[in-house]
Tab-separated table of N, CA and C in Angstrom:
chain	number	residue	atom	x	y	z
A	363	MET	N	0.848	-1.182	0.000
A	363	MET	CA	0.000	0.000	0.000
A	363	MET	C	0.894	1.246	0.000
A	364	GLU	N	0.403	2.305	-0.570
A	364	GLU	CA	1.153	3.546	-0.692
A	364	GLU	C	1.334	4.206	0.672
A	365	LYS	N	2.287	5.132	0.742
A	365	LYS	CA	2.536	5.855	1.985
A	365	LYS	C	1.463	6.915	2.205
A	366	GLY	N	1.211	7.221	3.473
A	366	GLY	CA	0.167	8.171	3.834
A	366	GLY	C	0.423	9.570	3.324
A	367	LEU	N	1.683	10.003	3.331
A	367	LEU	CA	1.992	11.355	2.870
A	367	LEU	C	1.691	11.523	1.384
A	368	LEU	N	1.921	10.490	0.614
A	368	LEU	CA	1.592	10.534	-0.816
A	368	LEU	C	0.086	10.684	-1.019
A	369	MET	N	-0.686	10.039	-0.167
A	369	MET	CA	-2.140	10.154	-0.260
A	369	MET	C	-2.612	11.564	0.097
A	370	VAL	N	-1.946	12.194	1.065
A	370	VAL	CA	-2.277	13.575	1.428
A	370	VAL	C	-2.008	14.502	0.252
A	371	VAL	N	-0.878	14.311	-0.412
A	371	VAL	CA	-0.533	15.145	-1.568
A	371	VAL	C	-1.549	14.943	-2.690
A	372	HIS	N	-1.924	13.712	-2.940
A	372	HIS	CA	-2.897	13.445	-4.004
A	372	HIS	C	-4.262	14.050	-3.685
A	373	SER	N	-4.694	13.962	-2.438
A	373	SER	CA	-5.989	14.559	-2.086
A	373	SER	C	-5.929	16.078	-2.153
A	374	LEU	N	-4.775	16.663	-1.849
A	374	LEU	CA	-4.606	18.112	-1.984
A	374	LEU	C	-4.707	18.532	-3.447
A	375	ILE	N	-4.084	17.783	-4.331
A	375	ILE	CA	-4.160	18.084	-5.762
A	375	ILE	C	-5.604	17.977	-6.255
A	376	ILE	N	-6.302	16.941	-5.825
A	376	ILE	CA	-7.702	16.773	-6.221
A	376	ILE	C	-8.545	17.933	-5.713
A	377	ALA	N	-8.314	18.357	-4.459
A	377	ALA	CA	-9.065	19.479	-3.892
A	377	ALA	C	-8.789	20.768	-4.662
A	378	LEU	N	-7.546	20.990	-5.073
A	378	LEU	CA	-7.218	22.192	-5.848
A	378	LEU	C	-7.892	22.180	-7.216
A	379	VAL	N	-7.909	21.038	-7.857
A	379	VAL	CA	-8.572	20.927	-9.161
A	379	VAL	C	-10.074	21.180	-9.015
A	380	ILE	N	-10.665	20.623	-7.983
A	380	ILE	CA	-12.095	20.844	-7.748
A	380	ILE	C	-12.371	22.309	-7.452
A	381	PHE	N	-11.481	22.965	-6.693
A	381	PHE	CA	-11.657	24.388	-6.417
A	381	PHE	C	-11.648	25.202	-7.705
A	382	VAL	N	-10.704	24.914	-8.582
A	382	VAL	CA	-10.620	25.640	-9.854
A	382	VAL	C	-11.889	25.428	-10.669
A	383	ILE	N	-12.372	24.201	-10.713
A	383	ILE	CA	-13.601	23.921	-11.461
A	383	ILE	C	-14.782	24.673	-10.867
A	384	LEU	N	-14.924	24.625	-9.546
A	384	LEU	CA	-16.058	25.281	-8.902
A	384	LEU	C	-15.987	26.803	-9.033
A	385	PHE	N	-14.806	27.364	-8.843
A	385	PHE	CA	-14.664	28.815	-8.799
A	385	PHE	C	-14.617	29.444	-10.190
A	386	LEU	N	-13.811	28.893	-11.069
A	386	LEU	CA	-13.617	29.521	-12.376
A	386	LEU	C	-14.634	29.074	-13.422
A	387	ILE	N	-14.970	27.807	-13.424
A	387	ILE	CA	-15.857	27.304	-14.470
A	387	ILE	C	-17.325	27.416	-14.065
A	388	LEU	N	-17.650	26.999	-12.832
A	388	LEU	CA	-19.041	27.030	-12.388
A	388	LEU	C	-19.428	28.349	-11.731
A	389	LYS	N	-18.462	29.262	-11.575
A	389	LYS	CA	-18.694	30.627	-11.067
A	389	LYS	C	-19.341	30.655	-9.675
A	390	GLN	N	-18.936	29.732	-8.804
A	390	GLN	CA	-19.414	29.781	-7.428
A	390	GLN	C	-18.577	30.791	-6.650
A	391	SER	N	-19.114	31.271	-5.536
A	391	SER	CA	-18.351	32.227	-4.734
A	391	SER	C	-17.111	31.535	-4.167
A	392	LYS	N	-16.114	32.352	-3.817
A	392	LYS	CA	-14.846	31.798	-3.363
A	392	LYS	C	-15.014	30.983	-2.089
A	393	SER	N	-15.801	31.486	-1.148
A	393	SER	CA	-15.965	30.765	0.118
A	393	SER	C	-16.692	29.434	-0.074
A	394	VAL	N	-17.682	29.408	-0.937
A	394	VAL	CA	-18.401	28.155	-1.217
A	394	VAL	C	-17.478	27.168	-1.917
A	395	ALA	N	-16.713	27.638	-2.890
A	395	ALA	CA	-15.799	26.761	-3.617
A	395	ALA	C	-14.724	26.197	-2.697
A	396	VAL	N	-14.212	27.016	-1.786
A	396	VAL	CA	-13.196	26.548	-0.840
A	396	VAL	C	-13.773	25.474	0.071
A	397	ASP	N	-14.932	25.749	0.657
A	397	ASP	CA	-15.533	24.787	1.581
A	397	ASP	C	-15.858	23.463	0.898
A	398	ARG	N	-16.416	23.523	-0.283
A	398	ARG	CA	-16.787	22.290	-0.984
A	398	ARG	C	-15.565	21.504	-1.448
A	399	SER	N	-14.537	22.195	-1.904
A	399	SER	CA	-13.341	21.484	-2.346
A	399	SER	C	-12.599	20.865	-1.163
A	400	ILE	N	-12.579	21.537	-0.011
A	400	ILE	CA	-11.970	20.949	1.188
A	400	ILE	C	-12.761	19.722	1.631
A	401	PHE	N	-14.073	19.810	1.576
A	401	PHE	CA	-14.919	18.676	1.957
A	401	PHE	C	-14.646	17.464	1.069
A	402	VAL	N	-14.636	17.671	-0.237
A	402	VAL	CA	-14.395	16.560	-1.163
A	402	VAL	C	-12.970	16.035	-1.006
A	403	GLY	N	-12.004	16.937	-0.851
A	403	GLY	CA	-10.622	16.514	-0.653
A	403	GLY	C	-10.443	15.680	0.602
A	404	SER	N	-11.148	16.045	1.666
A	404	SER	CA	-11.044	15.265	2.902
A	404	SER	C	-11.699	13.893	2.758
A	405	LEU	N	-12.798	13.816	2.018
A	405	LEU	CA	-13.413	12.511	1.758
A	405	LEU	C	-12.496	11.621	0.920
A	406	VAL	N	-11.831	12.228	-0.057
A	406	VAL	CA	-10.891	11.478	-0.892
A	406	VAL	C	-9.730	10.969	-0.043
A	407	LEU	N	-9.222	11.816	0.852
A	407	LEU	CA	-8.127	11.401	1.730
A	407	LEU	C	-8.560	10.253	2.637
A	408	LEU	N	-9.738	10.355	3.203
A	408	LEU	CA	-10.246	9.287	4.060
A	408	LEU	C	-10.357	7.973	3.288
A	409	TYR	N	-10.874	8.033	2.073
A	409	TYR	CA	-10.992	6.833	1.242
A	409	TYR	C	-9.617	6.241	0.954
A	410	MET	N	-8.663	7.100	0.566
A	410	MET	CA	-7.338	6.593	0.216
A	410	MET	C	-6.607	6.024	1.426
A	411	ILE	N	-6.808	6.599	2.609
A	411	ILE	CA	-6.179	6.041	3.804
A	411	ILE	C	-6.783	4.675	4.132
A	412	LEU	N	-8.082	4.538	3.974
A	412	LEU	CA	-8.732	3.263	4.283
A	412	LEU	C	-8.432	2.181	3.251
A	413	PHE	N	-8.504	2.511	1.967
A	413	PHE	CA	-8.455	1.496	0.921
A	413	PHE	C	-7.304	1.652	-0.071
A	414	GLY	N	-6.568	2.734	-0.039
A	414	GLY	CA	-5.536	2.967	-1.036
A	414	GLY	C	-6.127	3.612	-2.276
A	415	HIS	N	-5.391	3.550	-3.373
A	415	HIS	CA	-5.841	4.190	-4.605
A	415	HIS	C	-6.793	3.313	-5.416
A	416	GLY	N	-6.886	2.057	-5.079
A	416	GLY	CA	-7.706	1.139	-5.863
A	416	GLY	C	-9.116	0.985	-5.329
A	417	LEU	N	-9.771	-0.042	-5.817
A	417	LEU	CA	-11.124	-0.359	-5.367
A	417	LEU	C	-11.074	-0.904	-3.937
A	418	PRO	N	-12.156	-0.756	-3.184
A	418	PRO	CA	-12.139	-1.170	-1.775
A	418	PRO	C	-12.243	-2.684	-1.585
A	419	THR	N	-11.158	-3.391	-1.858
A	419	THR	CA	-11.163	-4.841	-1.671
A	419	THR	C	-10.748	-5.234	-0.260
A	420	LYS	N	-9.843	-4.456	0.362
A	420	LYS	CA	-9.436	-4.733	1.738
A	420	LYS	C	-9.045	-3.424	2.411
A	421	VAL	N	-9.178	-3.399	3.734
A	421	VAL	CA	-8.852	-2.209	4.517
A	421	VAL	C	-7.346	-2.179	4.754
A	422	ASN	N	-6.788	-0.992	4.833
A	422	ASN	CA	-5.368	-0.793	5.077
A	422	ASN	C	-4.956	-1.509	6.363
A	423	SER	N	-4.003	-2.404	6.265
A	423	SER	CA	-3.574	-3.187	7.430
A	423	SER	C	-2.770	-2.355	8.424
A	424	ASN	N	-2.262	-1.204	8.029
A	424	ASN	CA	-1.498	-0.347	8.939
A	424	ASN	C	-2.388	0.361	9.953
A	425	LEU	N	-3.691	0.351	9.764
A	425	LEU	CA	-4.600	1.043	10.674
A	425	LEU	C	-4.904	0.230	11.919
A	426	PHE	N	-4.790	-1.084	11.835
A	426	PHE	CA	-5.180	-1.933	12.960
A	426	PHE	C	-4.036	-2.789	13.422
């Protein structure tokens, strides 16, 4: 399984991309775009910590 810090970086990149889409393309206000992108980024991080980058076949063994 990948290292946790790599997953944090990947979720940060995903959150930044979502922010750009929400703010520049969908024309949402800055505060709404920030909050929503942080929310989605945190969900992505939680998923990647639990299951890694792949499909959820098994839980990360480093957690237990």
